[in-house]
Amino acid sequence: MKKNTMSYKVKQYVMFAGPATVLFCAVVLLPFVYGLYLTFTSWDGISKDKPFVGLTNYISAFQDTAYWQALGRTAIYSVIAVVLVNIVAFLLAYLVTSGVKGQNFFRAGFFIPNLIGGIVLGYIWKFVFNRAFVALGQSLSIGALSTSWLATTNGAMLCLIIVSVWQYAGYMMLIYVAGFMSVPKSLAEAAEIDGCTKSQAMFNVTIPLMRASFVQCLFLTITRCFMVYDVNLSLTKGEPFNTSVMAAMHVYNQAFTYKKYGMGQAEALILFLICAIVGVTQVYIGKKGEVAA
C-alpha cells in the first residue's frame, strides 16, 4: 500500500490516534454537547422529563445577581492570585537555577503542594487558619492572628489567595525553570561583557527570551483560578454569609443543591466562555511578542 494514499493515512490515524479520539469524544465532546442541550431545558437533575424552555435559562442567568457577584469575586481573586503565583513561581525558579546548594531538593519540595488534592489542601489550611494561627496569635498577643481570618469577608478571600499561591507556585516554577534553562548563558554573559549589570541582563535578555514560559504560566493560572472549586469548598464553603462563594461553587449549588440543573448548565457555559475568551486573548497577545533566541 502506498504511503501517500488516503486509506493508508486513515489507517495510520486510527491505529495511533484512534483510541485517544474515542476517549476524547466520550469524555469531553459528548458531555459538552449534552450539557449544551440541557441549558435549553428546565431539568431538575433527577426526573426523566426534561421540559424544553428555550432561552429562559440564559435570561435567568443574566438576571441572577448572586451569579454575577460570585463572578466578580472570582475575577478579583483571579487577578490577585495570578499575579502573586507568577511572581513567587518566577522567584523560586530563579533561586533553584542559580546554583544554590541542594537546588534539586528545593525543586521537589516546592512542587509537592501541587500534588496534594484541593479538598485535602483546604482542610489542612483550614486547621492552620482556625487553630494554629489563632493559638500562635493568642500566645504572642498578636491581634491580627488572635481570631480566625476565615471568620471575616476580606480574611476569607485572603485565605483563598494564600492557599492558591502555595498550591500553584511550585507547578508554575517548573515551567519557569524550563524557561531559564532554555536561554543560552552565553547571551547573558555577552550582555554583561558589554556593560550590563546582572539585573539589566535579566530584564533585557533573559526575561524577553522566556516569554513563552510566561504565556503558558499565565494561561494555566488564569484558567485554574477562574474554575476554582475544591479549595473554595473545603476551606470556606462560601462563608461567611456566602461572601466567598466563587463562580464555580455558585454553578454547582444551582445545579445540585437547588436542583436547577438547566440554569446551572447555562451559567457554567457562560463561565466557560468568559474563561476561554480571557485565556485565548492572553495567549494571543503573549505569542504576538515572542522573541526567538
PDB file of C-alpha atoms in Angstrom:
ATOM      1  CA  MET A   1       0.000   0.000   0.000  1.00  0.00           C
ATOM      2  CA  LYS A   2       1.306   3.421  -0.971  1.00  0.00           C
ATOM      3  CA  LYS A   3       2.041   5.717   1.932  1.00  0.00           C
ATOM      4  CA  ASN A   4       0.561   8.804   0.288  1.00  0.00           C
ATOM      5  CA  THR A   5      -2.905   7.322  -0.238  1.00  0.00           C
ATOM      6  CA  MET A   6      -5.902   8.431   1.821  1.00  0.00           C
ATOM      7  CA  SER A   7      -6.690   4.899   3.048  1.00  0.00           C
ATOM      8  CA  TYR A   8      -3.136   4.488   4.365  1.00  0.00           C
ATOM      9  CA  LYS A   9      -3.344   7.808   6.224  1.00  0.00           C
ATOM     10  CA  VAL A  10      -6.734   6.875   7.701  1.00  0.00           C
ATOM     11  CA  LYS A  11      -5.402   3.506   8.902  1.00  0.00           C
ATOM     12  CA  GLN A  12      -2.363   5.181  10.439  1.00  0.00           C
ATOM     13  CA  TYR A  13      -4.585   7.706  12.217  1.00  0.00           C
ATOM     14  CA  VAL A  14      -6.952   5.015  13.528  1.00  0.00           C
ATOM     15  CA  MET A  15      -4.026   2.912  14.711  1.00  0.00           C
ATOM     16  CA  PHE A  16      -2.184   5.652  16.626  1.00  0.00           C
ATOM     17  CA  ALA A  17      -4.728   8.380  17.416  1.00  0.00           C
ATOM     18  CA  GLY A  18      -7.971   6.379  17.235  1.00  0.00           C
ATOM     19  CA  PRO A  19      -8.169   5.346  20.923  1.00  0.00           C
ATOM     20  CA  ALA A  20      -7.389   8.892  22.089  1.00  0.00           C
ATOM     21  CA  THR A  21     -10.026  10.304  19.732  1.00  0.00           C
ATOM     22  CA  VAL A  22     -12.687   7.889  21.016  1.00  0.00           C
ATOM     23  CA  LEU A  23     -11.861   8.739  24.622  1.00  0.00           C
ATOM     24  CA  PHE A  24     -11.904  12.472  23.884  1.00  0.00           C
ATOM     25  CA  CYS A  25     -15.320  12.219  22.242  1.00  0.00           C
ATOM     26  CA  ALA A  26     -16.729  10.038  25.039  1.00  0.00           C
ATOM     27  CA  VAL A  27     -15.311  12.036  27.961  1.00  0.00           C
ATOM     28  CA  VAL A  28     -15.202  15.620  26.649  1.00  0.00           C
ATOM     29  CA  LEU A  29     -17.111  16.215  23.416  1.00  0.00           C
ATOM     30  CA  LEU A  30     -20.332  14.249  24.031  1.00  0.00           C
ATOM     31  CA  PRO A  31     -20.822  15.501  27.635  1.00  0.00           C
ATOM     32  CA  PHE A  32     -20.240  19.064  26.414  1.00  0.00           C
ATOM     33  CA  VAL A  33     -22.863  18.729  23.669  1.00  0.00           C
ATOM     34  CA  TYR A  34     -25.299  17.062  26.077  1.00  0.00           C
ATOM     35  CA  GLY A  35     -24.709  19.816  28.618  1.00  0.00           C
ATOM     36  CA  LEU A  36     -25.368  22.410  25.933  1.00  0.00           C
ATOM     37  CA  TYR A  37     -28.704  20.703  25.215  1.00  0.00           C
ATOM     38  CA  LEU A  38     -29.599  20.748  28.923  1.00  0.00           C
ATOM     39  CA  THR A  39     -29.238  24.539  29.021  1.00  0.00           C
ATOM     40  CA  PHE A  40     -32.427  24.707  26.969  1.00  0.00           C
ATOM     41  CA  THR A  41     -34.396  22.584  29.448  1.00  0.00           C
ATOM     42  CA  SER A  42     -35.751  23.006  32.971  1.00  0.00           C
ATOM     43  CA  TRP A  43     -34.426  19.621  34.121  1.00  0.00           C
ATOM     44  CA  ASP A  44     -34.002  19.248  37.883  1.00  0.00           C
ATOM     45  CA  GLY A  45     -31.238  16.669  37.577  1.00  0.00           C
ATOM     46  CA  ILE A  46     -33.408  13.785  38.828  1.00  0.00           C
ATOM     47  CA  SER A  47     -36.648  13.339  36.876  1.00  0.00           C
ATOM     48  CA  LYS A  48     -36.883  11.648  33.478  1.00  0.00           C
ATOM     49  CA  ASP A  49     -38.696  14.610  31.927  1.00  0.00           C
ATOM     50  CA  LYS A  50     -36.613  17.423  30.500  1.00  0.00           C
ATOM     51  CA  PRO A  51     -39.094  20.190  29.503  1.00  0.00           C
ATOM     52  CA  PHE A  52     -37.773  22.437  26.738  1.00  0.00           C
ATOM     53  CA  VAL A  53     -37.734  26.097  27.822  1.00  0.00           C
ATOM     54  CA  GLY A  54     -35.666  27.744  25.079  1.00  0.00           C
ATOM     55  CA  LEU A  55     -33.515  30.664  26.205  1.00  0.00           C
ATOM     56  CA  THR A  56     -35.227  31.036  29.578  1.00  0.00           C
ATOM     57  CA  ASN A  57     -32.206  29.703  31.482  1.00  0.00           C
ATOM     58  CA  TYR A  58     -29.854  32.161  29.783  1.00  0.00           C
ATOM     59  CA  ILE A  59     -32.190  35.068  30.529  1.00  0.00           C
ATOM     60  CA  SER A  60     -32.436  33.951  34.161  1.00  0.00           C
ATOM     61  CA  ALA A  61     -28.653  33.603  34.336  1.00  0.00           C
ATOM     62  CA  PHE A  62     -28.126  37.181  33.172  1.00  0.00           C
ATOM     63  CA  GLN A  63     -30.680  38.335  35.746  1.00  0.00           C
ATOM     64  CA  ASP A  64     -29.108  36.313  38.583  1.00  0.00           C
ATOM     65  CA  THR A  65     -27.349  38.974  40.696  1.00  0.00           C
ATOM     66  CA  ALA A  66     -25.798  36.342  43.001  1.00  0.00           C
ATOM     67  CA  TYR A  67     -24.102  34.735  39.986  1.00  0.00           C
ATOM     68  CA  TRP A  68     -22.579  37.992  38.784  1.00  0.00           C
ATOM     69  CA  GLN A  69     -21.464  38.859  42.303  1.00  0.00           C
ATOM     70  CA  ALA A  70     -19.754  35.470  42.503  1.00  0.00           C
ATOM     71  CA  LEU A  71     -18.200  36.086  39.088  1.00  0.00           C
ATOM     72  CA  GLY A  72     -16.956  39.481  40.242  1.00  0.00           C
ATOM     73  CA  ARG A  73     -15.364  37.931  43.326  1.00  0.00           C
ATOM     74  CA  THR A  74     -13.793  35.288  41.088  1.00  0.00           C
ATOM     75  CA  ALA A  75     -12.332  37.983  38.840  1.00  0.00           C
ATOM     76  CA  ILE A  76     -10.816  39.889  41.791  1.00  0.00           C
ATOM     77  CA  TYR A  77      -9.462  36.684  43.323  1.00  0.00           C
ATOM     78  CA  SER A  78      -8.061  35.556  39.965  1.00  0.00           C
ATOM     79  CA  VAL A  79      -6.248  38.830  39.229  1.00  0.00           C
ATOM     80  CA  ILE A  80      -4.535  38.897  42.626  1.00  0.00           C
ATOM     81  CA  ALA A  81      -3.779  35.169  42.700  1.00  0.00           C
ATOM     82  CA  VAL A  82      -2.438  35.063  39.131  1.00  0.00           C
ATOM     83  CA  VAL A  83      -0.042  37.954  39.782  1.00  0.00           C
ATOM     84  CA  LEU A  84       1.216  36.530  43.088  1.00  0.00           C
ATOM     85  CA  VAL A  85       1.519  32.946  41.817  1.00  0.00           C
ATOM     86  CA  ASN A  86       3.655  34.004  38.872  1.00  0.00           C
ATOM     87  CA  ILE A  87       5.846  36.358  40.914  1.00  0.00           C
ATOM     88  CA  VAL A  88       6.508  33.681  43.553  1.00  0.00           C
ATOM     89  CA  ALA A  89       7.000  30.962  40.914  1.00  0.00           C
ATOM     90  CA  PHE A  90       9.458  33.112  38.952  1.00  0.00           C
ATOM     91  CA  LEU A  91      11.489  33.935  42.079  1.00  0.00           C
ATOM     92  CA  LEU A  92      11.549  30.273  43.111  1.00  0.00           C
ATOM     93  CA  ALA A  93      12.663  29.255  39.612  1.00  0.00           C
ATOM     94  CA  TYR A  94      15.429  31.851  39.701  1.00  0.00           C
ATOM     95  CA  LEU A  95      16.528  30.523  43.109  1.00  0.00           C
ATOM     96  CA  VAL A  96      16.684  26.865  42.064  1.00  0.00           C
ATOM     97  CA  THR A  97      18.559  27.643  38.823  1.00  0.00           C
ATOM     98  CA  SER A  98      21.128  29.979  40.382  1.00  0.00           C
ATOM     99  CA  GLY A  99      23.397  27.152  41.503  1.00  0.00           C
ATOM    100  CA  VAL A 100      22.308  27.170  45.139  1.00  0.00           C
ATOM    101  CA  LYS A 101      23.356  24.067  47.048  1.00  0.00           C
ATOM    102  CA  GLY A 102      20.649  21.400  47.119  1.00  0.00           C
ATOM    103  CA  GLN A 103      18.593  23.034  44.362  1.00  0.00           C
ATOM    104  CA  ASN A 104      17.133  19.711  43.173  1.00  0.00           C
ATOM    105  CA  PHE A 105      15.853  19.074  46.698  1.00  0.00           C
ATOM    106  CA  PHE A 106      14.261  22.526  46.760  1.00  0.00           C
ATOM    107  CA  ARG A 107      12.622  21.935  43.370  1.00  0.00           C
ATOM    108  CA  ALA A 108      10.967  18.771  44.663  1.00  0.00           C
ATOM    109  CA  GLY A 109       9.960  20.472  47.921  1.00  0.00           C
ATOM    110  CA  PHE A 110       8.372  23.472  46.222  1.00  0.00           C
ATOM    111  CA  PHE A 111       6.483  21.208  43.794  1.00  0.00           C
ATOM    112  CA  ILE A 112       4.970  18.894  46.459  1.00  0.00           C
ATOM    113  CA  PRO A 113       1.999  21.189  47.377  1.00  0.00           C
ATOM    114  CA  ASN A 114       0.709  20.802  43.816  1.00  0.00           C
ATOM    115  CA  LEU A 115       0.452  17.032  44.337  1.00  0.00           C
ATOM    116  CA  ILE A 116      -1.966  17.432  47.244  1.00  0.00           C
ATOM    117  CA  GLY A 117      -5.638  17.366  46.260  1.00  0.00           C
ATOM    118  CA  GLY A 118      -7.555  20.609  46.634  1.00  0.00           C
ATOM    119  CA  ILE A 119     -10.049  19.134  49.124  1.00  0.00           C
ATOM    120  CA  VAL A 120      -7.291  17.827  51.406  1.00  0.00           C
ATOM    121  CA  LEU A 121      -5.346  21.043  50.981  1.00  0.00           C
ATOM    122  CA  GLY A 122      -8.352  23.112  52.021  1.00  0.00           C
ATOM    123  CA  TYR A 123      -8.913  21.105  55.200  1.00  0.00           C
ATOM    124  CA  ILE A 124      -5.226  21.305  56.134  1.00  0.00           C
ATOM    125  CA  TRP A 125      -5.134  25.078  55.751  1.00  0.00           C
ATOM    126  CA  LYS A 126      -8.497  25.415  57.486  1.00  0.00           C
ATOM    127  CA  PHE A 127      -6.889  23.865  60.572  1.00  0.00           C
ATOM    128  CA  VAL A 128      -3.909  26.202  60.175  1.00  0.00           C
ATOM    129  CA  PHE A 129      -6.050  29.352  59.957  1.00  0.00           C
ATOM    130  CA  ASN A 130      -8.603  28.338  62.608  1.00  0.00           C
ATOM    131  CA  ARG A 131      -6.341  26.664  65.169  1.00  0.00           C
ATOM    132  CA  ALA A 132      -2.607  27.052  64.578  1.00  0.00           C
ATOM    133  CA  PHE A 133      -2.510  30.766  63.724  1.00  0.00           C
ATOM    134  CA  VAL A 134      -5.099  31.635  66.386  1.00  0.00           C
ATOM    135  CA  ALA A 135      -3.175  29.750  69.090  1.00  0.00           C
ATOM    136  CA  LEU A 136       0.054  31.434  67.986  1.00  0.00           C
ATOM    137  CA  GLY A 137      -1.559  34.878  67.933  1.00  0.00           C
ATOM    138  CA  GLN A 138      -3.110  34.483  71.358  1.00  0.00           C
ATOM    139  CA  SER A 139       0.099  33.171  72.945  1.00  0.00           C
ATOM    140  CA  LEU A 140       2.190  36.007  71.462  1.00  0.00           C
ATOM    141  CA  SER A 141      -0.563  38.666  71.795  1.00  0.00           C
ATOM    142  CA  ILE A 142      -0.646  39.340  68.063  1.00  0.00           C
ATOM    143  CA  GLY A 143      -4.048  40.892  67.384  1.00  0.00           C
ATOM    144  CA  ALA A 144      -4.109  40.093  63.673  1.00  0.00           C
ATOM    145  CA  LEU A 145      -3.723  36.362  64.395  1.00  0.00           C
ATOM    146  CA  SER A 146      -5.845  36.132  67.550  1.00  0.00           C
ATOM    147  CA  THR A 147      -9.038  35.495  65.569  1.00  0.00           C
ATOM    148  CA  SER A 148      -9.566  33.280  62.532  1.00  0.00           C
ATOM    149  CA  TRP A 149      -9.227  35.070  59.209  1.00  0.00           C
ATOM    150  CA  LEU A 150     -11.884  32.751  57.804  1.00  0.00           C
ATOM    151  CA  ALA A 151     -14.477  34.480  60.008  1.00  0.00           C
ATOM    152  CA  THR A 152     -14.329  37.748  58.061  1.00  0.00           C
ATOM    153  CA  THR A 153     -15.183  38.547  54.444  1.00  0.00           C
ATOM    154  CA  ASN A 154     -11.820  40.007  53.453  1.00  0.00           C
ATOM    155  CA  GLY A 155      -9.990  37.422  55.544  1.00  0.00           C
ATOM    156  CA  ALA A 156     -11.692  34.501  53.795  1.00  0.00           C
ATOM    157  CA  MET A 157     -10.692  35.871  50.387  1.00  0.00           C
ATOM    158  CA  LEU A 158      -7.137  36.426  51.623  1.00  0.00           C
ATOM    159  CA  CYS A 159      -7.004  32.814  52.840  1.00  0.00           C
ATOM    160  CA  LEU A 160      -8.137  31.545  49.445  1.00  0.00           C
ATOM    161  CA  ILE A 161      -5.434  33.585  47.733  1.00  0.00           C
ATOM    162  CA  ILE A 162      -2.716  32.379  50.136  1.00  0.00           C
ATOM    163  CA  VAL A 163      -3.654  28.723  49.658  1.00  0.00           C
ATOM    164  CA  SER A 164      -3.845  29.107  45.864  1.00  0.00           C
ATOM    165  CA  VAL A 165      -0.400  30.706  45.723  1.00  0.00           C
ATOM    166  CA  TRP A 166       1.007  27.949  47.941  1.00  0.00           C
ATOM    167  CA  GLN A 167      -0.554  25.267  45.743  1.00  0.00           C
ATOM    168  CA  TYR A 168       0.132  26.573  42.236  1.00  0.00           C
ATOM    169  CA  ALA A 169       3.507  28.303  42.606  1.00  0.00           C
ATOM    170  CA  GLY A 170       5.508  25.058  42.642  1.00  0.00           C
ATOM    171  CA  TYR A 171       3.965  23.808  39.403  1.00  0.00           C
ATOM    172  CA  MET A 172       4.494  27.113  37.601  1.00  0.00           C
ATOM    173  CA  MET A 173       8.048  27.155  38.967  1.00  0.00           C
ATOM    174  CA  LEU A 174       8.888  24.081  36.864  1.00  0.00           C
ATOM    175  CA  ILE A 175       7.766  25.871  33.699  1.00  0.00           C
ATOM    176  CA  TYR A 176       9.882  28.896  34.587  1.00  0.00           C
ATOM    177  CA  VAL A 177      12.809  26.579  35.357  1.00  0.00           C
ATOM    178  CA  ALA A 178      12.488  25.168  31.834  1.00  0.00           C
ATOM    179  CA  GLY A 179      12.404  28.743  30.529  1.00  0.00           C
ATOM    180  CA  PHE A 180      15.587  29.684  32.394  1.00  0.00           C
ATOM    181  CA  MET A 181      17.358  26.570  31.161  1.00  0.00           C
ATOM    182  CA  SER A 182      16.321  27.248  27.552  1.00  0.00           C
ATOM    183  CA  VAL A 183      18.068  30.631  27.489  1.00  0.00           C
ATOM    184  CA  PRO A 184      21.723  30.256  26.461  1.00  0.00           C
ATOM    185  CA  LYS A 185      24.001  31.505  29.234  1.00  0.00           C
ATOM    186  CA  SER A 186      26.307  32.948  26.592  1.00  0.00           C
ATOM    187  CA  LEU A 187      23.733  35.659  25.791  1.00  0.00           C
ATOM    188  CA  ALA A 188      23.594  36.924  29.368  1.00  0.00           C
ATOM    189  CA  GLU A 189      27.385  36.705  29.628  1.00  0.00           C
ATOM    190  CA  ALA A 190      27.756  38.680  26.403  1.00  0.00           C
ATOM    191  CA  ALA A 191      25.404  41.343  27.757  1.00  0.00           C
ATOM    192  CA  GLU A 192      27.460  41.610  30.964  1.00  0.00           C
ATOM    193  CA  ILE A 193      30.655  41.907  28.920  1.00  0.00           C
ATOM    194  CA  ASP A 194      29.022  44.788  27.020  1.00  0.00           C
ATOM    195  CA  GLY A 195      28.495  46.610  30.321  1.00  0.00           C
ATOM    196  CA  CYS A 196      25.113  45.389  31.563  1.00  0.00           C
ATOM    197  CA  THR A 197      24.616  44.587  35.211  1.00  0.00           C
ATOM    198  CA  LYS A 198      23.112  41.228  36.154  1.00  0.00           C
ATOM    199  CA  SER A 199      19.697  42.839  36.717  1.00  0.00           C
ATOM    200  CA  GLN A 200      19.864  44.606  33.335  1.00  0.00           C
ATOM    201  CA  ALA A 201      20.841  41.348  31.630  1.00  0.00           C
ATOM    202  CA  MET A 202      17.915  39.661  33.370  1.00  0.00           C
ATOM    203  CA  PHE A 203      15.300  42.217  32.271  1.00  0.00           C
ATOM    204  CA  ASN A 204      16.683  42.911  28.790  1.00  0.00           C
ATOM    205  CA  VAL A 205      17.926  39.482  27.705  1.00  0.00           C
ATOM    206  CA  THR A 206      16.668  36.579  29.827  1.00  0.00           C
ATOM    207  CA  ILE A 207      13.056  37.623  30.503  1.00  0.00           C
ATOM    208  CA  PRO A 208      12.248  38.541  26.845  1.00  0.00           C
ATOM    209  CA  LEU A 209      13.524  35.116  25.761  1.00  0.00           C
ATOM    210  CA  MET A 210      11.330  33.460  28.413  1.00  0.00           C
ATOM    211  CA  ARG A 211       8.120  34.964  27.060  1.00  0.00           C
ATOM    212  CA  ALA A 212       6.756  31.533  26.097  1.00  0.00           C
ATOM    213  CA  SER A 213       7.069  30.414  29.731  1.00  0.00           C
ATOM    214  CA  PHE A 214       5.185  33.494  30.907  1.00  0.00           C
ATOM    215  CA  VAL A 215       2.416  32.858  28.359  1.00  0.00           C
ATOM    216  CA  GLN A 216       1.990  29.239  29.483  1.00  0.00           C
ATOM    217  CA  CYS A 217       2.046  30.052  33.197  1.00  0.00           C
ATOM    218  CA  LEU A 218      -0.411  32.930  32.866  1.00  0.00           C
ATOM    219  CA  PHE A 219      -2.802  30.784  30.827  1.00  0.00           C
ATOM    220  CA  LEU A 220      -2.680  27.906  33.315  1.00  0.00           C
ATOM    221  CA  THR A 221      -3.106  30.114  36.374  1.00  0.00           C
ATOM    222  CA  ILE A 222      -5.954  32.125  34.802  1.00  0.00           C
ATOM    223  CA  THR A 223      -7.932  29.013  33.863  1.00  0.00           C
ATOM    224  CA  ARG A 224      -7.290  27.301  37.210  1.00  0.00           C
ATOM    225  CA  CYS A 225      -8.249  30.355  39.252  1.00  0.00           C
ATOM    226  CA  PHE A 226     -11.418  31.037  37.270  1.00  0.00           C
ATOM    227  CA  MET A 227     -12.538  27.424  37.711  1.00  0.00           C
ATOM    228  CA  VAL A 228     -11.521  27.026  41.378  1.00  0.00           C
ATOM    229  CA  TYR A 229     -13.972  24.914  43.364  1.00  0.00           C
ATOM    230  CA  ASP A 230     -12.343  22.257  45.532  1.00  0.00           C
ATOM    231  CA  VAL A 231     -10.323  24.638  47.726  1.00  0.00           C
ATOM    232  CA  ASN A 232     -13.294  27.013  47.895  1.00  0.00           C
ATOM    233  CA  LEU A 233     -15.489  24.164  49.143  1.00  0.00           C
ATOM    234  CA  SER A 234     -13.174  22.682  51.766  1.00  0.00           C
ATOM    235  CA  LEU A 235     -11.608  25.925  53.024  1.00  0.00           C
ATOM    236  CA  THR A 236     -14.523  28.383  53.285  1.00  0.00           C
ATOM    237  CA  LYS A 237     -17.689  26.648  51.953  1.00  0.00           C
ATOM    238  CA  GLY A 238     -18.654  30.120  50.741  1.00  0.00           C
ATOM    239  CA  GLU A 239     -18.747  31.531  54.262  1.00  0.00           C
ATOM    240  CA  PRO A 240     -19.114  33.912  55.969  1.00  0.00           C
ATOM    241  CA  PHE A 241     -22.652  34.590  54.735  1.00  0.00           C
ATOM    242  CA  ASN A 242     -21.895  33.386  51.173  1.00  0.00           C
ATOM    243  CA  THR A 243     -19.380  36.222  50.690  1.00  0.00           C
ATOM    244  CA  SER A 244     -16.633  33.876  49.479  1.00  0.00           C
ATOM    245  CA  VAL A 245     -18.726  31.884  47.005  1.00  0.00           C
ATOM    246  CA  MET A 246     -16.828  31.708  43.715  1.00  0.00           C
ATOM    247  CA  ALA A 247     -18.450  31.274  40.318  1.00  0.00           C
ATOM    248  CA  ALA A 248     -17.839  27.509  40.106  1.00  0.00           C
ATOM    249  CA  MET A 249     -19.369  26.958  43.551  1.00  0.00           C
ATOM    250  CA  HIS A 250     -22.406  29.046  42.625  1.00  0.00           C
ATOM    251  CA  VAL A 251     -22.884  26.964  39.472  1.00  0.00           C
ATOM    252  CA  TYR A 252     -22.604  23.735  41.484  1.00  0.00           C
ATOM    253  CA  ASN A 253     -25.157  24.981  44.023  1.00  0.00           C
ATOM    254  CA  GLN A 254     -27.607  25.925  41.278  1.00  0.00           C
ATOM    255  CA  ALA A 255     -27.377  22.517  39.628  1.00  0.00           C
ATOM    256  CA  PHE A 256     -27.103  20.111  42.566  1.00  0.00           C
ATOM    257  CA  THR A 257     -28.283  21.977  45.678  1.00  0.00           C
ATOM    258  CA  TYR A 258     -31.192  23.995  44.296  1.00  0.00           C
ATOM    259  CA  LYS A 259     -31.991  21.341  41.625  1.00  0.00           C
ATOM    260  CA  LYS A 260     -31.913  23.906  38.784  1.00  0.00           C
ATOM    261  CA  TYR A 261     -29.725  21.825  36.514  1.00  0.00           C
ATOM    262  CA  GLY A 262     -30.599  23.640  33.297  1.00  0.00           C
ATOM    263  CA  MET A 263     -29.847  27.053  34.755  1.00  0.00           C
ATOM    264  CA  GLY A 264     -26.667  25.731  36.359  1.00  0.00           C
ATOM    265  CA  GLN A 265     -25.511  24.441  32.970  1.00  0.00           C
ATOM    266  CA  ALA A 266     -26.287  27.793  31.352  1.00  0.00           C
ATOM    267  CA  GLU A 267     -24.257  29.653  33.963  1.00  0.00           C
ATOM    268  CA  ALA A 268     -21.448  27.103  33.613  1.00  0.00           C
ATOM    269  CA  LEU A 269     -21.379  27.702  29.854  1.00  0.00           C
ATOM    270  CA  ILE A 270     -21.192  31.475  30.390  1.00  0.00           C
ATOM    271  CA  LEU A 271     -18.321  30.962  32.836  1.00  0.00           C
ATOM    272  CA  PHE A 272     -16.557  28.692  30.335  1.00  0.00           C
ATOM    273  CA  LEU A 273     -16.900  31.272  27.542  1.00  0.00           C
ATOM    274  CA  ILE A 274     -15.585  34.095  29.736  1.00  0.00           C
ATOM    275  CA  CYS A 275     -12.635  31.964  30.840  1.00  0.00           C
ATOM    276  CA  ALA A 276     -11.940  30.872  27.245  1.00  0.00           C
ATOM    277  CA  ILE A 277     -12.073  34.451  25.918  1.00  0.00           C
ATOM    278  CA  VAL A 278      -9.730  35.739  28.633  1.00  0.00           C
ATOM    279  CA  GLY A 279      -7.328  32.815  28.217  1.00  0.00           C
ATOM    280  CA  VAL A 280      -7.203  32.898  24.416  1.00  0.00           C
ATOM    281  CA  THR A 281      -6.774  36.686  24.389  1.00  0.00           C
ATOM    282  CA  GLN A 282      -3.891  36.441  26.844  1.00  0.00           C
ATOM    283  CA  VAL A 283      -2.206  33.709  24.763  1.00  0.00           C
ATOM    284  CA  TYR A 284      -2.684  35.711  21.529  1.00  0.00           C
ATOM    285  CA  ILE A 285      -1.181  38.866  22.999  1.00  0.00           C
ATOM    286  CA  GLY A 286       1.660  36.912  24.604  1.00  0.00           C
ATOM    287  CA  LYS A 287       2.530  34.903  21.497  1.00  0.00           C
ATOM    288  CA  LYS A 288       2.458  38.032  19.351  1.00  0.00           C
ATOM    289  CA  GLY A 289       5.529  39.464  21.041  1.00  0.00           C
ATOM    290  CA  GLU A 290       7.635  36.342  21.470  1.00  0.00           C
ATOM    291  CA  VAL A 291      11.359  36.728  20.883  1.00  0.00           C
ATOM    292  CA  ALA A 292      13.492  33.988  19.350  1.00  0.00           C
ATOM    293  CA  ALA A 293      16.908  33.197  20.764  1.00  0.00           C
TER     294      ALA A 293
END
